[in-house]
Amino acid sequence: MKNTTLGQVDGGLDVGRIGLGLMGMSAFYTGNSTDDDESVRVIHRALDVGVTLLDTADMYGPHTNEQLLGRALKGRRDQAVVATKFGNVTDPEARAERAVDGRPDYVRKSVDGSLQRLGIDHIDLYYQHRVDPQVPIEETVGAMGELVTAGKVRFLGLSEAAPETIRRAHATHPITALQTEWSLWSRDPEVEILPLTRELGIGFVPYSPLGRGFLTGTIRSVDELDEDDFRRFSPRFSGDNLEANVRIVQQVDEVARAVGAKPGQVALAWLLAKGEGIVPIPGTKRRAYLDENVAADEVVLDEDQLHQLDDVAAPRGARYADMSTVDR
């Protein structure tokens, strides 16, 4: 796989152009199909084929996803770029209830917990998972910068942060990567966020680059999802919205047939064609799907096909049922 660079501080962070999101191995999509042994094999396969950026968070599980990654990294730590996150506070007994904490003391406490669960001595890329509106971003990022000085963290990131927040954070300590949902299913970052990250030299890590699996063309009804799959409660997967959004996949599939690829590969190739410093992190629990995603690095779209994809219909429905934790 070809590599790219996230950010510019200290030469940036060199990673494979496609990363691996680990969330679904332990949370939100799991249903009754959690298989840690297979997940470890997926992570090992990812490292074998040049995927280096492995993305987790302390809230996935909570905590069990970091432990899973730690298990998979034994003997292979030097092959991986480990990204994890703090800030979303989840009660294991009431996982639907969530708070955001960006206080400096919480930052320091969180990184030590993540390091212990991961079984490593430093984190390569440490994100604030969600911005805490009650704590000035300068205080949160200032504490994160202390972790860099202490050698616990190499590079800093933000997730779902608004433009002014990004500017203030970057002025406090250089930000290497912004992680935000971006795909043919979610185009909002293209208006203000992407131009700003390019101006400031910040890498972009699109999460849910396959539209929570929708852009693969395999989902036509929520009845195909596990009973506790959170997509059942997503506005874009509900009722008439889902039926209307199928037209997006149909447009992607038209391009996929023309280039001899699968719709999900075309969706990833479209993101990669947007420039350097963009590293989508599709998630999967299966090695076959991992290989399919990685193969998107070889899919070439011509200008007409890129324009055709740029013009796909906008999705119907909000990204989340509750957008209250997203900085605006």
XYZ file of C-alpha atoms in Angstrom:
328
model
C 0.000 0.000 0.000
C 1.137 3.527 -0.713
C 1.783 5.825 2.243
C 0.868 9.414 2.999
C 1.666 11.909 5.757
C -0.705 13.275 8.371
C 0.186 16.768 9.555
C 3.432 18.689 9.421
C 4.736 18.918 12.980
C 8.036 17.047 13.388
C 7.800 15.884 9.798
C 4.274 14.543 10.209
C 3.022 11.039 10.828
C 3.752 8.563 8.009
C 0.952 6.006 7.567
C -0.623 3.752 4.959
C -3.250 5.561 2.886
C -6.033 3.384 4.290
C -6.316 2.717 8.008
C -8.464 0.360 10.054
C -11.241 1.434 12.393
C -11.617 -1.045 15.235
C -14.808 0.232 16.873
C -17.134 -2.354 15.340
C -15.081 -5.199 16.768
C -16.273 -4.306 20.275
C -19.154 -1.837 20.121
C -22.214 -0.473 18.318
C -22.277 -2.929 15.379
C -21.468 -6.089 17.287
C -24.793 -7.705 18.113
C -23.978 -11.242 19.169
C -21.165 -11.649 16.665
C -18.158 -10.452 18.678
C -15.206 -12.714 17.947
C -11.979 -11.434 19.486
C -9.852 -14.177 17.960
C -11.029 -13.283 14.457
C -10.593 -9.588 15.228
C -6.964 -10.207 16.175
C -6.492 -12.052 12.892
C -8.003 -9.079 11.036
C -5.575 -6.702 12.757
C -2.631 -8.962 11.957
C -3.755 -9.224 8.341
C -4.017 -5.435 8.198
C -0.413 -5.081 9.323
C 0.649 -7.735 6.819
C -0.795 -5.785 3.870
C 0.525 -2.366 4.860
C -2.292 -0.917 6.941
C -0.512 0.904 9.754
C -3.017 3.353 11.288
C -5.133 1.391 13.797
C -7.925 3.441 15.351
C -9.583 2.747 18.691
C -10.964 4.736 21.662
C -11.357 4.269 25.387
C -15.157 4.382 25.061
C -15.372 1.432 22.650
C -16.589 -1.389 24.839
C -15.959 0.680 26.936
C -12.246 -0.150 27.322
C -12.412 -3.630 25.791
C -11.463 -2.426 22.289
C -8.184 -0.981 23.552
C -7.497 -4.241 25.352
C -8.189 -6.143 22.151
C -5.740 -3.989 20.210
C -3.156 -4.416 22.937
C -3.476 -8.172 22.614
C -3.058 -7.985 18.836
C 0.009 -5.739 19.071
C 2.092 -8.124 21.140
C 5.259 -8.713 19.158
C 4.138 -6.307 16.405
C 4.061 -2.895 18.079
C 6.719 -1.452 15.768
C 4.530 -2.105 12.713
C 1.548 -0.114 13.969
C 0.599 3.526 14.338
C -1.758 3.476 17.320
C -4.514 6.072 17.510
C -6.882 6.247 20.446
C -9.211 8.826 21.938
C -10.475 10.214 25.227
C -13.295 12.523 26.221
C -16.501 10.529 25.786
C -17.430 9.240 29.218
C -19.604 6.134 29.140
C -21.173 4.220 32.012
C -20.855 0.457 31.343
C -24.228 -0.013 33.059
C -25.956 2.652 30.972
C -24.081 2.841 27.686
C -26.707 5.015 26.016
C -25.928 7.765 28.523
C -22.835 9.751 27.617
C -21.006 12.815 28.826
C -18.000 14.726 27.512
C -15.028 15.617 29.697
C -12.137 17.772 28.534
C -10.727 18.836 31.903
C -6.914 18.668 32.133
C -7.027 16.238 35.058
C -9.269 13.938 33.052
C -6.891 14.118 30.093
C -3.967 12.990 32.274
C -5.987 10.225 33.882
C -7.326 8.988 30.555
C -3.979 8.612 28.830
C -2.604 6.476 31.643
C -5.621 4.192 31.458
C -5.276 3.817 27.698
C -1.564 3.074 27.890
C -2.209 0.380 30.464
C -4.996 -1.272 28.464
C -3.016 -1.107 25.234
C 0.105 -2.452 26.932
C 2.356 0.116 25.244
C 4.595 2.938 26.465
C 3.366 5.647 24.098
C 0.396 6.467 21.868
C 1.194 7.639 18.364
C -1.907 9.777 17.802
C -4.092 10.903 20.706
C -7.459 12.471 19.900
C -9.954 14.411 21.916
C -12.989 12.344 20.909
C -15.499 15.145 21.367
C -15.014 18.776 22.330
C -16.160 19.681 25.836
C -18.147 22.940 25.564
C -17.593 23.575 29.279
C -13.784 23.591 29.062
C -11.795 26.043 26.902
C -10.070 24.106 24.143
C -6.797 25.789 25.130
C -6.935 24.049 28.514
C -7.674 20.623 27.048
C -5.077 20.822 24.290
C -2.584 22.372 26.676
C -2.856 19.274 28.852
C -2.586 17.059 25.768
C 0.594 18.917 24.818
C 2.044 18.066 28.222
C 1.623 14.402 27.310
C 3.790 14.956 24.230
C 6.481 16.573 26.378
C 6.263 13.640 28.798
C 6.736 11.124 25.970
C 3.376 9.452 26.508
C 1.975 10.715 23.184
C 3.668 11.569 19.867
C 1.010 13.557 17.979
C -2.326 15.184 18.811
C -5.701 15.051 17.093
C -9.259 16.314 17.390
C -12.522 14.656 16.398
C -15.691 16.389 15.169
C -14.333 19.860 15.997
C -15.660 23.097 14.515
C -13.437 25.496 12.523
C -12.837 28.063 15.268
C -12.109 25.301 17.776
C -9.553 23.818 15.383
C -7.817 27.173 14.959
C -7.597 27.797 18.694
C -6.428 24.269 19.399
C -3.740 24.406 16.693
C -2.476 27.720 18.101
C -2.085 26.055 21.509
C -0.248 22.965 20.248
C 0.126 21.732 16.659
C -2.697 19.402 15.673
C -1.634 16.557 13.389
C -5.000 15.079 12.406
C -8.685 15.860 12.443
C -11.048 12.905 12.499
C -14.532 13.644 11.225
C -17.180 11.722 9.329
C -16.668 12.247 5.611
C -17.824 10.177 2.661
C -20.171 10.279 -0.301
C -22.764 9.845 2.446
C -21.575 12.860 4.498
C -20.180 15.846 2.601
C -20.391 18.612 5.239
C -16.611 18.803 5.933
C -15.937 19.939 2.368
C -17.442 23.377 3.021
C -15.236 24.739 5.820
C -13.356 21.971 7.601
C -11.308 20.503 4.753
C -10.101 23.898 3.452
C -9.083 24.844 6.996
C -7.117 21.654 7.637
C -5.262 22.211 4.361
C -4.516 25.806 5.322
C -3.121 24.738 8.694
C -1.322 21.623 7.460
C -3.522 19.208 9.424
C -4.194 15.706 8.117
C -7.750 14.463 7.666
C -8.942 11.057 8.872
C -12.460 10.339 7.579
C -14.356 7.926 9.785
C -17.342 5.990 8.468
C -15.943 6.418 4.920
C -18.344 3.720 3.729
C -21.385 5.493 5.161
C -21.688 3.041 8.073
C -21.643 0.228 5.551
C -24.365 1.703 3.384
C -22.059 2.564 0.483
C -21.081 -1.091 0.079
C -24.525 -1.674 -1.405
C -25.282 -4.556 0.945
C -27.886 -2.872 3.166
C -31.418 -2.392 1.897
C -33.407 -2.753 5.130
C -32.779 -2.329 8.860
C -34.200 -5.836 9.225
C -30.816 -7.048 7.951
C -29.104 -5.526 11.027
C -28.702 -6.999 14.514
C -31.340 -5.922 17.014
C -28.897 -3.775 19.000
C -27.094 -2.326 15.970
C -27.184 1.452 16.476
C -27.919 2.025 12.784
C -31.481 0.871 13.462
C -31.921 4.193 15.272
C -30.072 6.347 12.754
C -32.294 8.802 10.853
C -30.631 7.930 7.535
C -31.505 4.257 7.918
C -35.106 4.914 8.929
C -38.301 4.599 6.912
C -38.571 6.703 3.795
C -35.064 8.085 4.339
C -33.501 4.680 3.759
C -35.520 4.119 0.609
C -34.508 7.532 -0.727
C -30.849 7.043 0.147
C -30.595 3.861 -1.894
C -30.252 6.127 -4.939
C -26.794 7.176 -3.705
C -25.564 3.590 -3.817
C -27.085 3.143 -7.250
C -25.022 6.082 -8.519
C -21.849 4.724 -6.905
C -22.544 1.276 -8.303
C -22.761 2.699 -11.812
C -19.167 3.944 -11.513
C -18.087 0.698 -9.859
C -19.295 -1.340 -12.804
C -17.425 0.940 -15.187
C -14.072 0.453 -13.412
C -14.550 -3.196 -12.469
C -14.643 -2.560 -8.730
C -17.117 -2.823 -5.869
C -19.143 0.164 -4.653
C -17.292 0.367 -1.351
C -13.954 0.424 -3.144
C -15.138 3.274 -5.339
C -16.304 5.208 -2.274
C -12.843 4.852 -0.724
C -11.038 5.643 -3.982
C -13.089 8.852 -4.279
C -11.808 9.985 -0.867
C -8.214 9.066 -1.685
C -8.446 11.087 -4.894
C -9.117 14.227 -2.850
C -5.406 14.673 -2.142
C -2.539 13.786 0.142
C -2.902 13.629 3.895
C -6.313 11.937 3.759
C -6.524 8.536 5.459
C -9.971 6.903 5.637
C -10.414 4.305 8.366
C -13.089 1.819 7.247
C -13.946 -0.697 9.919
C -14.479 -4.403 9.492
C -14.488 -7.621 11.479
C -13.650 -9.878 8.542
C -10.374 -10.417 6.677
C -12.124 -10.701 3.315
C -13.670 -7.252 3.734
C -10.346 -5.863 4.915
C -8.670 -7.088 1.720
C -11.503 -5.599 -0.323
C -11.057 -2.217 1.359
C -7.281 -2.228 0.971
C -7.643 -2.972 -2.744
C -9.340 0.423 -3.114
C -5.844 1.906 -3.019
C -5.376 0.552 -6.554
C -8.688 1.786 -7.976
C -8.184 4.664 -10.418
C -11.061 7.008 -11.183
C -10.862 9.350 -14.163
C -11.993 12.977 -14.066
C -15.439 12.237 -15.460
C -16.030 9.523 -12.883
C -14.844 11.779 -10.061
C -17.224 14.504 -11.221
C -20.016 11.965 -11.475
C -19.414 10.966 -7.854
C -19.104 14.578 -6.731
C -22.613 15.094 -8.080
C -24.327 12.201 -6.294
C -27.507 13.088 -4.475
C -27.271 14.327 -0.889
C -28.477 11.849 1.738
C -31.798 12.309 3.457
C -31.800 12.440 7.259
C -29.369 13.578 9.945
C -26.128 11.691 10.638
C -27.101 11.001 14.252
C -30.378 10.963 16.104
C -28.730 13.256 18.677
C -26.075 15.689 17.416
C -25.637 17.419 20.785
C -22.071 16.186 21.340
C -20.763 17.453 17.989
C -18.908 20.781 18.160
C -20.381 23.417 15.834
